[in-house]
Tab-separated table of C-alpha atoms in Angstrom:
chain	number	residue	atom	x	y	z
A	18	MET	CA	30.222	-6.760	-34.211
A	19	LYS	CA	29.322	-4.252	-31.518
A	20	GLY	CA	29.593	-5.237	-27.875
A	21	SER	CA	26.816	-4.942	-25.293
A	22	LYS	CA	28.174	-1.665	-23.894
A	23	GLN	CA	28.115	-0.056	-27.326
A	24	LEU	CA	24.580	-1.291	-27.999
A	25	LEU	CA	23.371	0.241	-24.733
A	26	LYS	CA	24.327	3.724	-25.907
A	27	ARG	CA	21.473	5.784	-27.365
A	28	PRO	CA	21.630	9.309	-28.803
A	29	LEU	CA	20.473	12.025	-26.376
A	30	ALA	CA	18.475	14.073	-28.885
A	31	LEU	CA	16.032	16.865	-28.023
A	32	ARG	CA	13.818	15.639	-30.838
A	33	GLY	CA	13.125	12.461	-28.905
A	34	PHE	CA	12.163	14.478	-25.815
A	35	ALA	CA	9.726	16.629	-27.789
A	36	GLU	CA	8.139	13.674	-29.586
A	37	THR	CA	7.724	11.663	-26.391
A	38	SER	CA	6.222	14.625	-24.527
A	39	LYS	CA	3.679	15.179	-27.307
A	40	PHE	CA	2.833	11.468	-27.366
A	41	LYS	CA	2.163	11.423	-23.615
A	42	VAL	CA	-0.036	14.536	-23.766
A	43	ASP	CA	-2.040	13.155	-26.706
A	44	TRP	CA	-2.436	9.775	-24.990
A	45	ARG	CA	-3.749	11.369	-21.797
A	46	ARG	CA	-6.205	13.455	-23.825
A	47	GLN	CA	-7.478	10.356	-25.642
A	48	HIS	CA	-7.595	8.235	-22.457
A	49	PRO	CA	-8.791	10.605	-19.698
A	50	TYR	CA	-9.838	7.792	-17.345
A	51	GLU	CA	-6.746	5.619	-17.685
A	52	PHE	CA	-5.753	4.474	-14.205
A	53	GLY	CA	-2.570	6.134	-12.989
A	54	PRO	CA	-1.704	4.839	-9.476
A	55	SER	CA	0.355	1.664	-9.242
A	56	GLY	CA	2.484	-0.303	-6.833
A	57	LEU	CA	1.896	-1.439	-3.279
A	58	LEU	CA	1.170	1.187	-0.613
A	59	VAL	CA	0.959	0.170	3.055
A	60	PHE	CA	-0.297	2.251	5.992
A	61	CYS	CA	1.360	1.095	9.233
A	62	GLY	CA	0.693	1.749	12.896
A	63	PRO	CA	-0.730	0.208	16.072
A	64	GLN	CA	-4.409	0.176	16.928
A	65	GLY	CA	-5.698	3.721	17.289
A	66	SER	CA	-2.989	5.231	15.081
A	67	GLY	CA	-5.457	6.111	12.315
A	68	LYS	CA	-3.999	3.761	9.722
A	69	THR	CA	-7.342	2.391	8.479
A	70	LEU	CA	-8.929	5.845	8.584
A	71	SER	CA	-6.040	7.248	6.538
A	72	ALA	CA	-6.145	4.373	4.042
A	73	VAL	CA	-9.903	4.803	3.542
A	74	GLN	CA	-9.543	8.544	2.950
A	75	TYR	CA	-6.757	7.899	0.435
A	76	CYS	CA	-8.839	5.338	-1.466
A	77	LYS	CA	-11.849	7.657	-1.562
A	78	ALA	CA	-9.660	10.381	-3.076
A	79	VAL	CA	-8.303	7.981	-5.726
A	80	LEU	CA	-11.795	6.750	-6.652
A	81	LYS	CA	-13.036	10.325	-6.975
A	82	GLU	CA	-10.241	10.927	-9.480
A	83	TYR	CA	-10.750	7.577	-11.289
A	84	PRO	CA	-14.475	6.705	-11.000
A	85	ARG	CA	-14.291	3.932	-13.618
A	86	CYS	CA	-11.825	1.981	-11.502
A	87	LYS	CA	-12.974	-1.287	-9.930
A	88	PHE	CA	-12.580	-1.329	-6.156
A	89	VAL	CA	-11.864	-4.620	-4.359
A	90	THR	CA	-11.892	-4.394	-0.570
A	91	ASN	CA	-12.590	-6.132	2.725
A	92	VAL	CA	-13.872	-2.887	4.250
A	93	ALA	CA	-17.435	-1.591	3.862
A	94	ILE	CA	-17.111	2.075	2.837
A	95	GLU	CA	-19.843	4.667	2.393
A	96	GLY	CA	-19.731	7.808	0.281
A	97	LEU	CA	-18.003	6.352	-2.789
A	98	PRO	CA	-18.819	7.715	-6.271
A	99	PRO	CA	-21.967	5.926	-7.520
A	100	GLU	CA	-20.289	4.746	-10.728
A	101	VAL	CA	-17.552	2.846	-8.869
A	102	GLU	CA	-17.980	-0.938	-8.990
A	103	VAL	CA	-17.229	-2.333	-5.527
A	104	ILE	CA	-16.212	-6.005	-5.298
A	105	PRO	CA	-15.834	-7.822	-1.952
A	106	TYR	CA	-12.318	-9.085	-1.295
A	107	ASN	CA	-12.484	-12.872	-0.972
A	108	GLY	CA	-8.865	-13.781	-0.436
A	109	LEU	CA	-5.795	-14.049	-2.617
A	110	ASP	CA	-7.741	-15.200	-5.681
A	111	SER	CA	-9.154	-11.681	-5.933
A	112	LEU	CA	-5.699	-10.408	-6.889
A	113	SER	CA	-5.629	-12.329	-10.157
A	114	HIS	CA	-9.287	-12.783	-11.063
A	115	VAL	CA	-10.349	-9.126	-11.251
A	116	GLU	CA	-9.433	-7.210	-14.414
A	117	ASN	CA	-10.568	-3.848	-15.777
A	118	GLY	CA	-8.384	-2.896	-18.718
A	119	GLU	CA	-7.098	0.662	-18.801
A	120	PHE	CA	-9.573	1.793	-16.133
A	121	GLY	CA	-7.664	-0.185	-13.511
A	122	VAL	CA	-8.317	-2.032	-10.273
A	123	MET	CA	-7.586	-0.764	-6.776
A	124	TYR	CA	-7.466	-3.044	-3.734
A	125	LEU	CA	-7.851	-2.029	-0.114
A	126	ILE	CA	-6.843	-4.917	2.154
A	127	ASP	CA	-7.197	-3.928	5.788
A	128	GLU	CA	-4.861	-5.861	8.110
A	129	ILE	CA	-2.909	-7.190	5.131
A	130	HIS	CA	-0.469	-8.864	7.528
A	131	LEU	CA	-3.172	-11.450	8.248
A	132	GLU	CA	-2.891	-12.524	4.602
A	133	PHE	CA	0.880	-12.174	4.235
A	134	ASN	CA	2.904	-12.310	7.437
A	135	SER	CA	6.629	-12.936	7.697
A	136	LEU	CA	6.065	-16.189	9.600
A	137	GLU	CA	4.431	-17.707	6.509
A	138	SER	CA	6.522	-15.980	3.832
A	139	LYS	CA	7.545	-19.280	2.242
A	140	ASN	CA	3.900	-19.949	1.396
A	141	ILE	CA	3.621	-17.056	-1.072
A	142	SER	CA	3.158	-18.603	-4.492
A	143	ILE	CA	4.772	-17.613	-7.778
A	144	GLU	CA	1.373	-16.508	-9.088
A	145	GLU	CA	0.967	-14.090	-6.182
A	146	MET	CA	4.448	-12.653	-6.696
A	147	ILE	CA	3.654	-12.087	-10.385
A	148	GLU	CA	0.601	-10.079	-9.363
A	149	PHE	CA	2.737	-7.880	-7.113
A	150	SER	CA	5.590	-7.385	-9.563
A	151	GLN	CA	3.382	-6.576	-12.579
A	152	GLN	CA	0.904	-4.201	-10.970
A	153	ARG	CA	1.828	-1.279	-13.218
A	154	LYS	CA	1.451	-3.329	-16.411
A	155	GLN	CA	-1.925	-4.638	-15.260
A	156	ARG	CA	-3.008	-1.205	-13.957
A	157	LYS	CA	-3.506	-2.487	-10.427
A	158	HIS	CA	-2.873	-0.634	-7.193
A	159	ILE	CA	-2.839	-2.453	-3.847
A	160	VAL	CA	-3.387	-0.486	-0.639
A	161	GLY	CA	-2.994	-2.279	2.678
A	162	THR	CA	-2.801	-1.640	6.403
A	163	SER	CA	-0.530	-3.435	8.848
A	164	GLN	CA	0.227	-3.077	12.530
A	165	VAL	CA	3.909	-3.995	12.106
A	166	PHE	CA	5.695	-3.346	8.806
A	167	MET	CA	8.456	-5.902	9.381
A	168	ARG	CA	5.906	-8.657	10.098
A	169	LEU	CA	4.893	-8.610	6.441
A	170	ALA	CA	6.380	-11.418	4.384
A	171	LYS	CA	9.796	-10.511	2.998
A	172	PRO	CA	8.811	-11.214	-0.646
A	173	LEU	CA	5.921	-8.798	-0.138
A	174	ARG	CA	8.070	-6.105	1.527
A	175	GLU	CA	10.459	-6.219	-1.413
A	176	GLN	CA	7.601	-5.151	-3.703
A	177	ILE	CA	6.345	-2.280	-1.526
A	178	LYS	CA	6.806	1.093	-3.173
A	179	ASP	CA	5.705	3.413	-0.361
A	180	VAL	CA	4.974	3.077	3.360
A	181	VAL	CA	2.960	5.513	5.462
A	182	ILE	CA	3.755	5.516	9.199
A	183	CYS	CA	0.581	6.694	10.952
A	184	LYS	CA	0.354	8.595	14.230
A	185	CYS	CA	-2.800	9.990	15.847
A	186	LEU	CA	-2.176	12.867	18.254
A	187	PHE	CA	-4.724	13.878	20.912
A	188	GLY	CA	-7.259	11.549	19.293
A	189	MET	CA	-7.972	13.957	16.441
A	190	VAL	CA	-4.785	15.176	14.748
A	191	GLN	CA	-3.406	12.817	12.114
A	192	HIS	CA	0.321	12.871	11.376
A	193	ASN	CA	1.329	10.566	8.534
A	194	ILE	CA	4.933	10.116	7.445
A	195	LEU	CA	5.519	8.845	3.914
A	196	ILE	CA	8.725	6.809	3.689
A	197	ASN	CA	10.451	5.052	0.823
A	198	GLY	CA	9.507	1.384	1.056
A	199	GLN	CA	12.162	0.333	-1.443
A	200	THR	CA	15.071	1.668	0.627
A	201	SER	CA	13.685	0.852	4.098
A	202	HIS	CA	15.557	-1.879	5.942
A	203	GLU	CA	16.157	-3.338	9.385
A	204	GLN	CA	19.349	-2.534	11.243
A	205	GLY	CA	20.022	-3.418	14.857
A	206	GLY	CA	16.364	-3.829	15.733
A	207	GLU	CA	15.361	-0.561	14.076
A	208	LEU	CA	13.560	0.202	10.841
A	209	ILE	CA	15.792	2.618	8.929
A	210	ALA	CA	13.650	4.718	6.619
A	211	ASP	CA	14.087	7.595	4.157
A	212	VAL	CA	11.409	10.235	4.717
A	213	ILE	CA	9.703	11.524	1.583
A	214	LYS	CA	7.036	13.799	3.050
A	215	HIS	CA	4.962	14.616	6.147
A	216	TYR	CA	1.162	14.939	6.017
A	217	TRP	CA	-1.132	16.484	8.642
A	218	PHE	CA	-4.928	16.705	8.865
A	219	PHE	CA	-7.690	16.963	11.456
A	220	HIS	CA	-10.178	14.142	11.920
A	221	ARG	CA	-13.832	14.833	11.150
A	222	PRO	CA	-16.831	12.916	12.568
A	223	GLU	CA	-17.819	11.551	9.145
A	224	MET	CA	-14.403	9.913	8.831
A	225	TYR	CA	-15.263	7.566	11.712
A	226	THR	CA	-18.673	6.528	10.380
A	227	CYS	CA	-17.927	6.066	6.665
A	228	TYR	CA	-16.342	2.604	6.993
A	229	ASP	CA	-16.883	-0.695	8.807
A	230	THR	CA	-14.313	-3.461	9.322
A	231	TYR	CA	-16.593	-5.905	11.173
A	232	ALA	CA	-17.255	-8.096	8.105
A	233	LYS	CA	-13.518	-8.467	7.554
A	234	MET	CA	-12.851	-9.727	11.068
A	235	THR	CA	-15.818	-12.128	10.854
A	236	ARG	CA	-14.259	-13.694	7.753
A	237	TYR	CA	-10.870	-14.155	9.421
A	238	LYS	CA	-12.492	-15.607	12.533
A	239	LYS	CA	-14.198	-18.281	10.426
A	240	GLU	CA	-10.896	-19.114	8.700
A	241	TRP	CA	-9.062	-19.459	12.011
A	242	MET	CA	-11.782	-21.760	13.366
A	243	GLY	CA	-11.722	-23.879	10.216
A	244	ARG	CA	-7.994	-24.446	9.914
A	245	GLU	CA	-4.831	-23.888	11.883
A	246	ARG	CA	-2.915	-20.741	11.011
A	247	LYS	CA	0.570	-20.130	12.330
A	248	ALA	CA	-0.103	-16.414	12.536
A	249	ALA	CA	-3.008	-16.938	14.924
A	250	SER	CA	-0.746	-18.251	17.681
A	251	VAL	CA	1.681	-15.330	17.498
A	252	PRO	CA	0.895	-11.855	18.903
A	253	LEU	CA	0.856	-9.110	16.294
A	254	TYR	CA	3.174	-6.978	18.409
A	255	GLU	CA	5.677	-7.926	21.067
A	256	PRO	CA	7.104	-4.964	23.031
A	257	GLY	CA	10.857	-5.234	22.936
A	258	GLY	CA	10.797	-7.941	20.267
A	259	GLY	CA	11.364	-7.538	16.564
A	260	VAL	CA	11.449	-4.093	15.001
A	261	ASP	CA	9.651	-1.707	17.353
A	262	THR	CA	11.458	1.575	16.667
A	263	VAL	CA	11.956	3.665	13.577
A	264	ARG	CA	14.914	5.883	12.748
A	265	TYR	CA	14.179	8.221	9.892
A	266	ARG	CA	16.816	9.466	7.502
A	267	ARG	CA	16.644	12.681	5.559
A	268	GLY	CA	14.917	12.054	2.246
A	269	PRO	CA	13.829	14.109	-0.761
A	270	GLY	CA	11.633	16.918	0.538
A	271	GLY	CA	11.686	15.562	4.087
A	272	ARG	CA	13.507	16.054	7.344
A	273	ARG	CA	15.076	13.652	9.757
A	274	ASP	CA	12.980	12.522	12.721
A	275	SER	CA	13.042	9.764	15.287
A	276	GLY	CA	10.030	7.730	16.290
A	277	GLY	CA	9.389	5.541	19.292
A	278	GLY	CA	7.944	2.051	19.435
A	279	GLY	CA	4.395	3.084	18.516
A	280	SER	CA	5.291	4.612	15.184
A	281	ALA	CA	6.910	1.480	13.846
A	282	GLN	CA	3.815	-0.646	13.970
């Protein structure tokens, strides 16, 4: 009888590489609209950092590439492809109740820390964790924004694939730093992060007018008035408390930088 180590060994044959490559090319040709993005992507930064603006622009680019994708969001966005089905985000049930086969589902949850904050991390159910951990299998992609990355519930942070630290310079220049969410961790009051890539772009007037977050805040206000929420009694950011600085490490294709308190939110 062969042991487990022997059974793990597989032949490294070029034939397998060629056959798999052909299979993937043929599959993509037969399924041109199959949804590709997956995982949990979070844009982080304080108010005025351009995190929601950046998240909206990212989602618009994804929907242009995958117009048959269903889009679930708590943000009213204009200028989406006409064939995109937009579904209002109505809370955590939306994560499990919306399906779309191979065409996929993308979520944009602005201020996702209001749904999942670290002060209520024990309240995340098994069903919700299944949704996060099986996003690729279900062809789901969750995009969120948060003022403070480390205020997100720990079970949620453990599922985050990528994090974008947002900075707005001079009120019109956007500097976004993509970091590896799977290797990011807290150390001595700092968020230690591996930089993957830097992105720069100029704001345009239409970027400010293409989305509206008022409906989202109205919904949360009604929830807070109707029931007590622990998160409501805690400020979203406390200068000098928690993780308020970021130290970047050199990552693939990136360089090492240091950020102050604003960039960590």
